[in-house]
Every structure is written in structure tokens, then in C-alpha cells.
CSV table of N, CA and C in Angstrom, one decimal:
chain,number,residue,atom,x,y,z
A,1,UNK,N,36.1,7.0,-6.6
A,1,UNK,CA,35.2,6.9,-7.8
A,1,UNK,C,33.7,7.1,-7.4
A,2,UNK,N,33.1,8.1,-8.0
A,2,UNK,CA,31.7,8.4,-7.7
A,2,UNK,C,30.8,7.4,-8.3
A,3,UNK,N,29.8,7.0,-7.6
A,3,UNK,CA,28.8,6.0,-8.1
A,3,UNK,C,27.5,6.8,-8.4
A,4,UNK,N,26.9,6.6,-9.5
A,4,UNK,CA,25.6,7.2,-9.9
A,4,UNK,C,24.5,6.2,-9.4
A,5,UNK,N,23.9,6.6,-8.3
A,5,UNK,CA,22.9,5.7,-7.7
A,5,UNK,C,21.6,5.7,-8.5
A,6,UNK,N,21.4,6.6,-9.4
A,6,UNK,CA,20.2,6.7,-10.2
A,6,UNK,C,20.1,5.5,-11.2
A,7,UNK,N,21.2,5.1,-11.7
A,7,UNK,CA,21.2,4.0,-12.7
A,7,UNK,C,20.6,2.7,-12.0
A,8,UNK,N,21.1,2.3,-10.9
A,8,UNK,CA,20.6,1.1,-10.3
A,8,UNK,C,19.1,1.3,-9.8
A,9,UNK,N,18.8,2.5,-9.4
A,9,UNK,CA,17.4,2.8,-9.0
A,9,UNK,C,16.5,2.6,-10.2
A,10,UNK,N,16.9,3.1,-11.4
A,10,UNK,CA,16.0,2.9,-12.5
A,10,UNK,C,15.9,1.4,-12.9
A,11,UNK,N,17.0,0.7,-12.7
A,11,UNK,CA,17.0,-0.7,-13.0
A,11,UNK,C,16.1,-1.4,-12.0
A,12,UNK,N,16.1,-1.0,-10.8
A,12,UNK,CA,15.1,-1.6,-9.8
A,12,UNK,C,13.7,-1.2,-10.2
A,13,UNK,N,13.4,0.0,-10.6
A,13,UNK,CA,12.1,0.3,-11.1
A,13,UNK,C,11.6,-0.6,-12.2
A,14,UNK,N,12.5,-0.9,-13.1
A,14,UNK,CA,12.2,-1.8,-14.3
A,14,UNK,C,11.9,-3.2,-13.8
A,15,UNK,N,12.8,-3.6,-12.8
A,15,UNK,CA,12.6,-5.0,-12.3
A,15,UNK,C,11.2,-5.1,-11.5
A,16,UNK,N,10.9,-4.0,-10.8
A,16,UNK,CA,9.6,-4.0,-10.1
A,16,UNK,C,8.4,-4.1,-11.1
A,17,UNK,N,8.5,-3.4,-12.2
A,17,UNK,CA,7.5,-3.4,-13.2
A,17,UNK,C,7.3,-4.8,-13.9
A,18,UNK,N,8.4,-5.5,-13.9
A,18,UNK,CA,8.4,-6.8,-14.5
A,18,UNK,C,8.1,-8.0,-13.5
A,19,UNK,N,8.0,-7.6,-12.2
A,19,UNK,CA,7.8,-8.6,-11.2
A,19,UNK,C,6.4,-9.2,-11.2
A,20,UNK,N,6.3,-10.4,-10.8
A,20,UNK,CA,5.0,-11.1,-10.7
A,20,UNK,C,4.1,-10.3,-9.8
A,21,UNK,N,4.6,-9.7,-8.7
A,21,UNK,CA,3.8,-9.0,-7.7
A,21,UNK,C,3.2,-7.8,-8.4
A,22,UNK,N,4.0,-7.0,-9.2
A,22,UNK,CA,3.5,-5.8,-9.8
A,22,UNK,C,2.5,-6.2,-10.9
A,23,UNK,N,2.8,-7.2,-11.7
A,23,UNK,CA,1.9,-7.7,-12.8
A,23,UNK,C,0.6,-8.1,-12.2
A,24,UNK,N,0.6,-8.8,-11.1
A,24,UNK,CA,-0.7,-9.2,-10.5
A,24,UNK,C,-1.5,-8.0,-10.0
A,25,UNK,N,-0.7,-7.1,-9.3
A,25,UNK,CA,-1.4,-5.9,-8.8
A,25,UNK,C,-2.0,-5.1,-9.9
A,26,UNK,N,-1.3,-4.9,-11.0
A,26,UNK,CA,-1.8,-4.1,-12.1
A,26,UNK,C,-3.1,-4.8,-12.7
A,27,UNK,N,-3.0,-6.1,-12.9
A,27,UNK,CA,-4.1,-6.8,-13.4
A,27,UNK,C,-5.4,-6.6,-12.5
A,28,UNK,N,-5.2,-6.8,-11.2
A,28,UNK,CA,-6.3,-6.7,-10.3
A,28,UNK,C,-6.8,-5.2,-10.2
A,29,UNK,N,-5.9,-4.3,-10.3
A,29,UNK,CA,-6.3,-2.9,-10.2
A,29,UNK,C,-7.1,-2.5,-11.5
A,30,UNK,N,-6.7,-3.0,-12.6
A,30,UNK,CA,-7.4,-2.8,-13.9
A,30,UNK,C,-8.8,-3.4,-13.8
A,31,UNK,N,-8.8,-4.6,-13.2
A,31,UNK,CA,-10.1,-5.4,-13.1
A,31,UNK,C,-11.1,-4.6,-12.3
A,32,UNK,N,-10.7,-4.1,-11.1
A,32,UNK,CA,-11.5,-3.3,-10.2
A,32,UNK,C,-12.0,-2.0,-10.9
A,33,UNK,N,-11.0,-1.3,-11.5
A,33,UNK,CA,-11.4,-0.1,-12.2
A,33,UNK,C,-12.2,-0.3,-13.4
A,34,UNK,N,-12.3,-1.4,-14.0
A,34,UNK,CA,-13.1,-1.7,-15.2
A,34,UNK,C,-14.5,-2.1,-14.8
A,35,UNK,N,-14.8,-2.3,-13.5
A,35,UNK,CA,-16.1,-2.6,-13.0
A,35,UNK,C,-16.7,-1.4,-12.2
A,36,UNK,N,-17.6,-0.7,-12.8
A,36,UNK,CA,-18.1,0.5,-12.1
A,36,UNK,C,-18.5,0.3,-10.7
A,37,UNK,N,-19.2,-0.7,-10.4
A,37,UNK,CA,-19.7,-0.9,-9.0
A,37,UNK,C,-18.5,-1.3,-8.1
A,38,UNK,N,-17.6,-2.1,-8.6
A,38,UNK,CA,-16.4,-2.4,-7.8
A,38,UNK,C,-15.6,-1.2,-7.5
A,39,UNK,N,-15.4,-0.4,-8.6
A,39,UNK,CA,-14.6,0.9,-8.5
A,39,UNK,C,-15.2,1.8,-7.5
A,40,UNK,N,-16.5,2.0,-7.5
A,40,UNK,CA,-17.2,2.9,-6.6
A,40,UNK,C,-17.1,2.4,-5.1
A,41,UNK,N,-17.2,1.1,-5.0
A,41,UNK,CA,-17.1,0.5,-3.6
A,41,UNK,C,-15.6,0.7,-3.1
A,42,UNK,N,-14.7,0.4,-4.0
A,42,UNK,CA,-13.2,0.5,-3.6
A,42,UNK,C,-12.9,2.0,-3.3
A,43,UNK,N,-13.3,2.9,-4.2
A,43,UNK,CA,-13.1,4.3,-3.9
A,43,UNK,C,-13.7,4.8,-2.6
A,44,UNK,N,-14.9,4.3,-2.3
A,44,UNK,CA,-15.5,4.7,-1.0
A,44,UNK,C,-14.6,4.2,0.1
A,45,UNK,N,-14.2,2.9,0.0
A,45,UNK,CA,-13.3,2.3,1.1
A,45,UNK,C,-12.0,3.2,1.2
A,46,UNK,N,-11.4,3.5,0.1
A,46,UNK,CA,-10.1,4.3,0.2
A,46,UNK,C,-10.4,5.7,0.8
A,47,UNK,N,-11.5,6.3,0.5
A,47,UNK,CA,-11.8,7.6,1.0
A,47,UNK,C,-12.0,7.6,2.5
A,48,UNK,N,-12.7,6.6,3.0
A,48,UNK,CA,-12.9,6.4,4.4
A,48,UNK,C,-11.6,6.2,5.1
A,49,UNK,N,-10.8,5.3,4.5
A,49,UNK,CA,-9.4,5.0,5.1
A,49,UNK,C,-8.6,6.3,5.1
A,50,UNK,N,-8.6,7.1,4.1
A,50,UNK,CA,-7.8,8.3,4.1
A,50,UNK,C,-8.3,9.3,5.1
A,51,UNK,N,-9.6,9.5,5.2
A,51,UNK,CA,-10.2,10.4,6.2
A,51,UNK,C,-9.8,10.0,7.6
A,52,UNK,N,-9.9,8.7,7.9
A,52,UNK,CA,-9.5,8.3,9.3
A,52,UNK,C,-8.0,8.5,9.5
A,53,UNK,N,-7.2,8.3,8.5
A,53,UNK,CA,-5.7,8.5,8.7
A,53,UNK,C,-5.4,10.0,8.9
A,54,UNK,N,-6.1,10.8,8.1
A,54,UNK,CA,-5.9,12.3,8.3
A,54,UNK,C,-6.3,12.7,9.7
A,55,UNK,N,-7.4,12.2,10.2
A,55,UNK,CA,-7.9,12.6,11.5
A,55,UNK,C,-6.9,12.1,12.6
A,56,UNK,N,-6.4,10.9,12.4
A,56,UNK,CA,-5.4,10.4,13.3
A,56,UNK,C,-4.1,11.2,13.3
A,57,UNK,N,-3.7,11.5,12.1
A,57,UNK,CA,-2.4,12.2,12.0
A,57,UNK,C,-2.5,13.7,12.6
A,58,UNK,N,-3.7,14.2,12.5
A,58,UNK,CA,-3.9,15.6,13.0
A,58,UNK,C,-4.3,15.6,14.5
A,59,UNK,N,-4.3,14.4,15.1
A,59,UNK,CA,-4.6,14.3,16.6
A,59,UNK,C,-6.0,14.4,16.9
A,60,UNK,N,-6.9,14.3,15.9
A,60,UNK,CA,-8.3,14.3,16.2
A,60,UNK,C,-8.8,12.9,16.6
A,61,UNK,N,-9.8,12.9,17.5
A,61,UNK,CA,-10.3,11.6,18.0
A,61,UNK,C,-11.2,11.0,16.9
A,62,UNK,N,-11.1,9.7,16.7
A,62,UNK,CA,-11.9,9.0,15.8
A,62,UNK,C,-13.1,8.4,16.6
A,63,UNK,N,-14.3,8.7,16.2
A,63,UNK,CA,-15.5,8.3,17.0
A,63,UNK,C,-15.8,6.9,16.8
A,64,UNK,N,-16.5,6.3,17.7
A,64,UNK,CA,-17.0,4.9,17.7
A,64,UNK,C,-17.8,4.7,16.4
A,65,UNK,N,-18.6,5.7,16.0
A,65,UNK,CA,-19.4,5.6,14.8
A,65,UNK,C,-18.6,5.5,13.6
A,66,UNK,N,-17.5,6.2,13.5
A,66,UNK,CA,-16.6,6.2,12.4
A,66,UNK,C,-15.8,4.8,12.3
A,67,UNK,N,-15.5,4.3,13.5
A,67,UNK,CA,-14.8,3.0,13.5
A,67,UNK,C,-15.8,1.9,13.0
A,68,UNK,N,-17.0,2.0,13.5
A,68,UNK,CA,-18.0,1.0,13.1
A,68,UNK,C,-18.3,1.1,11.6
A,69,UNK,N,-18.4,2.3,11.0
A,69,UNK,CA,-18.6,2.5,9.6
A,69,UNK,C,-17.4,1.9,8.8
A,70,UNK,N,-16.2,2.2,9.3
A,70,UNK,CA,-15.0,1.7,8.6
A,70,UNK,C,-15.0,0.1,8.6
A,71,UNK,N,-15.4,-0.5,9.8
A,71,UNK,CA,-15.4,-1.9,9.9
A,71,UNK,C,-16.5,-2.5,8.9
A,72,UNK,N,-17.6,-1.9,8.8
A,72,UNK,CA,-18.7,-2.3,7.9
A,72,UNK,C,-18.2,-2.2,6.4
A,73,UNK,N,-17.5,-1.2,6.1
A,73,UNK,CA,-17.0,-1.0,4.8
A,73,UNK,C,-15.9,-2.0,4.4
A,74,UNK,N,-15.0,-2.3,5.4
A,74,UNK,CA,-14.0,-3.3,5.2
A,74,UNK,C,-14.6,-4.7,4.9
A,75,UNK,N,-15.6,-5.0,5.7
A,75,UNK,CA,-16.3,-6.3,5.6
A,75,UNK,C,-17.0,-6.4,4.2
A,76,UNK,N,-17.5,-5.3,3.8
A,76,UNK,CA,-18.2,-5.2,2.5
A,76,UNK,C,-17.2,-5.4,1.3
A,77,UNK,N,-16.1,-4.7,1.3
A,77,UNK,CA,-15.1,-4.8,0.2
A,77,UNK,C,-14.4,-6.2,0.3
A,78,UNK,N,-14.2,-6.8,1.4
A,78,UNK,CA,-13.6,-8.1,1.5
A,78,UNK,C,-14.5,-9.2,0.9
A,79,UNK,N,-15.8,-8.9,0.8
A,79,UNK,CA,-16.7,-9.9,0.2
A,79,UNK,C,-16.7,-9.8,-1.3
A,80,UNK,N,-16.2,-8.7,-1.8
A,80,UNK,CA,-16.2,-8.6,-3.3
A,80,UNK,C,-14.9,-9.2,-3.8
A,81,UNK,N,-15.1,-10.2,-4.6
A,81,UNK,CA,-13.9,-11.1,-5.0
A,81,UNK,C,-12.8,-10.3,-5.7
A,82,UNK,N,-13.1,-9.4,-6.6
A,82,UNK,CA,-12.1,-8.6,-7.3
A,82,UNK,C,-11.3,-7.7,-6.3
A,83,UNK,N,-12.1,-7.0,-5.5
A,83,UNK,CA,-11.5,-6.1,-4.5
A,83,UNK,C,-10.6,-6.8,-3.5
A,84,UNK,N,-11.1,-8.0,-3.1
A,84,UNK,CA,-10.4,-8.8,-2.1
A,84,UNK,C,-9.0,-9.2,-2.7
A,85,UNK,N,-9.1,-9.6,-4.0
A,85,UNK,CA,-7.8,-10.0,-4.7
A,85,UNK,C,-6.9,-8.8,-4.9
A,86,UNK,N,-7.5,-7.7,-5.2
A,86,UNK,CA,-6.7,-6.5,-5.3
A,86,UNK,C,-6.0,-6.1,-4.0
A,87,UNK,N,-6.7,-6.2,-2.9
A,87,UNK,CA,-6.1,-5.9,-1.6
A,87,UNK,C,-5.0,-6.9,-1.2
A,88,UNK,N,-5.2,-8.2,-1.6
A,88,UNK,CA,-4.2,-9.2,-1.3
A,88,UNK,C,-2.9,-8.9,-2.2
A,89,UNK,N,-3.2,-8.5,-3.4
A,89,UNK,CA,-2.0,-8.1,-4.3
A,89,UNK,C,-1.3,-6.9,-3.7
A,90,UNK,N,-2.1,-5.9,-3.2
A,90,UNK,CA,-1.5,-4.7,-2.6
A,90,UNK,C,-0.6,-5.1,-1.4
A,91,UNK,N,-1.1,-6.1,-0.6
A,91,UNK,CA,-0.4,-6.5,0.6
A,91,UNK,C,1.0,-7.2,0.2
A,92,UNK,N,0.9,-8.0,-0.9
A,92,UNK,CA,2.1,-8.7,-1.3
A,92,UNK,C,3.1,-7.7,-1.9
A,93,UNK,N,2.7,-6.7,-2.6
A,93,UNK,CA,3.5,-5.6,-3.1
A,93,UNK,C,4.1,-4.8,-2.0
A,94,UNK,N,3.3,-4.5,-0.9
A,94,UNK,CA,3.8,-3.8,0.2
A,94,UNK,C,4.9,-4.6,0.9
A,95,UNK,N,4.8,-5.9,1.1
A,95,UNK,CA,5.8,-6.7,1.7
A,95,UNK,C,7.1,-6.6,0.9
A,96,UNK,N,6.9,-6.7,-0.4
A,96,UNK,CA,8.1,-6.7,-1.3
A,96,UNK,C,8.8,-5.3,-1.2
A,97,UNK,N,8.1,-4.2,-1.2
A,97,UNK,CA,8.7,-2.9,-1.1
A,97,UNK,C,9.3,-2.7,0.3
A,98,UNK,N,8.7,-3.3,1.3
A,98,UNK,CA,9.3,-3.3,2.7
A,98,UNK,C,10.7,-4.0,2.7
A,99,UNK,N,10.7,-5.2,2.0
A,99,UNK,CA,12.0,-5.9,2.0
A,99,UNK,C,13.0,-5.2,1.2
A,100,UNK,N,12.6,-4.5,0.1
A,100,UNK,CA,13.6,-3.7,-0.7
A,100,UNK,C,14.1,-2.6,0.1
A,101,UNK,N,13.2,-1.9,0.8
A,101,UNK,CA,13.6,-0.8,1.7
A,101,UNK,C,14.6,-1.2,2.7
A,102,UNK,N,14.4,-2.4,3.3
A,102,UNK,CA,15.4,-2.9,4.3
A,102,UNK,C,16.8,-3.1,3.7
A,103,UNK,N,16.8,-3.6,2.5
A,103,UNK,CA,18.1,-3.8,1.8
A,103,UNK,C,18.7,-2.4,1.5
A,104,UNK,N,17.9,-1.5,0.9
A,104,UNK,CA,18.4,-0.2,0.6
A,104,UNK,C,19.0,0.6,1.8
A,105,UNK,N,18.3,0.4,2.9
A,105,UNK,CA,18.6,1.2,4.1
A,105,UNK,C,19.7,0.5,5.0
A,106,UNK,N,20.1,-0.7,4.6
A,106,UNK,CA,21.1,-1.4,5.4
A,106,UNK,C,22.4,-0.7,5.6
A,107,UNK,N,23.0,0.0,4.6
A,107,UNK,CA,24.2,0.8,4.9
A,107,UNK,C,24.0,1.9,6.0
A,108,UNK,N,22.9,2.5,6.0
A,108,UNK,CA,22.6,3.6,7.0
A,108,UNK,C,22.4,2.9,8.3
A,109,UNK,N,21.7,1.8,8.4
A,109,UNK,CA,21.4,1.1,9.6
A,109,UNK,C,22.8,0.7,10.2
A,110,UNK,N,23.6,0.1,9.4
A,110,UNK,CA,25.0,-0.3,9.9
A,110,UNK,C,25.8,0.9,10.4
A,111,UNK,N,25.6,2.0,9.7
A,111,UNK,CA,26.4,3.2,10.1
A,111,UNK,C,25.9,3.8,11.4
A,112,UNK,N,24.6,3.9,11.5
A,112,UNK,CA,24.0,4.6,12.7
A,112,UNK,C,23.5,3.6,13.8
A,113,UNK,N,23.4,2.3,13.4
A,113,UNK,CA,22.9,1.3,14.3
A,113,UNK,C,21.4,1.2,14.2
A,114,UNK,N,20.8,0.2,14.7
A,114,UNK,CA,19.3,0.0,14.7
A,114,UNK,C,18.6,1.2,15.5
A,115,UNK,N,17.4,1.5,15.1
A,115,UNK,CA,16.7,2.5,15.8
A,115,UNK,C,16.4,2.1,17.2
A,116,UNK,N,16.6,3.0,18.1
A,116,UNK,CA,16.5,2.7,19.6
A,116,UNK,C,15.0,2.7,19.9
A,117,UNK,N,14.5,1.7,20.6
A,117,UNK,CA,13.1,1.6,21.1
A,117,UNK,C,13.1,2.5,22.4
A,118,UNK,N,12.1,3.3,22.5
A,118,UNK,CA,11.9,4.2,23.7
A,118,UNK,C,10.6,3.9,24.3
């Protein structure tokens, strides 16, 4: 008997949208985006984060100046209450998605065994 995996995936999507974690994340996201100064600060933080990730992934060295600028930006956004709450909500959502991913991947992990550390 063939199983349509899309149906439970859509049910999971619906459950995520109804979860406390998602509701809080959306509320905080809307709050930050509704405040022009918070949005600008948050966008700047995300841009710096993305640039550093891209450099790292392409094998380019991140300079000490870039590290210091990123640290200053992180400190600044963490002081903004709405952005700080948004980042905490993002972290909780990330943990939830990680837990769901572990559950979803369990059959493959059992089949192939845990990833070998090298």
C-alpha cells in the first residue's frame, strides 16, 4: 500500500502555523517590521550576518574588522527589546524545527546508522 507523504506534511505545516512558537514568532516579526527604526536595525544585522556566511562558505577569510563590526551590531540589536524578543522567538522556532527534523529523519538514520564522526 503506497502512502502519500504529502498529506501528513501539509498537516504538519498547519500544526506549525497553529503552534505557540510560530504565533509568537509572527507577532514579534510583525512588531519589528512595523517599527521603521527596528526594521532598519534588524535588516542591517541580517545583511551583515548573510555577508559573513557567504564569505565563510566561499572560503574567504573574515577580517578582524568584520568580526568586530558584527559583534557591535549583535550587541546593538540585543539591546532593542523587540528585536531581542524576535531573536528569542526565532531560536525557539529553530529548536522546534530541529526536533521535528530528527523525528522525520529517524527512519533514514535507523536504516543507514548515525553519521560517522571523522
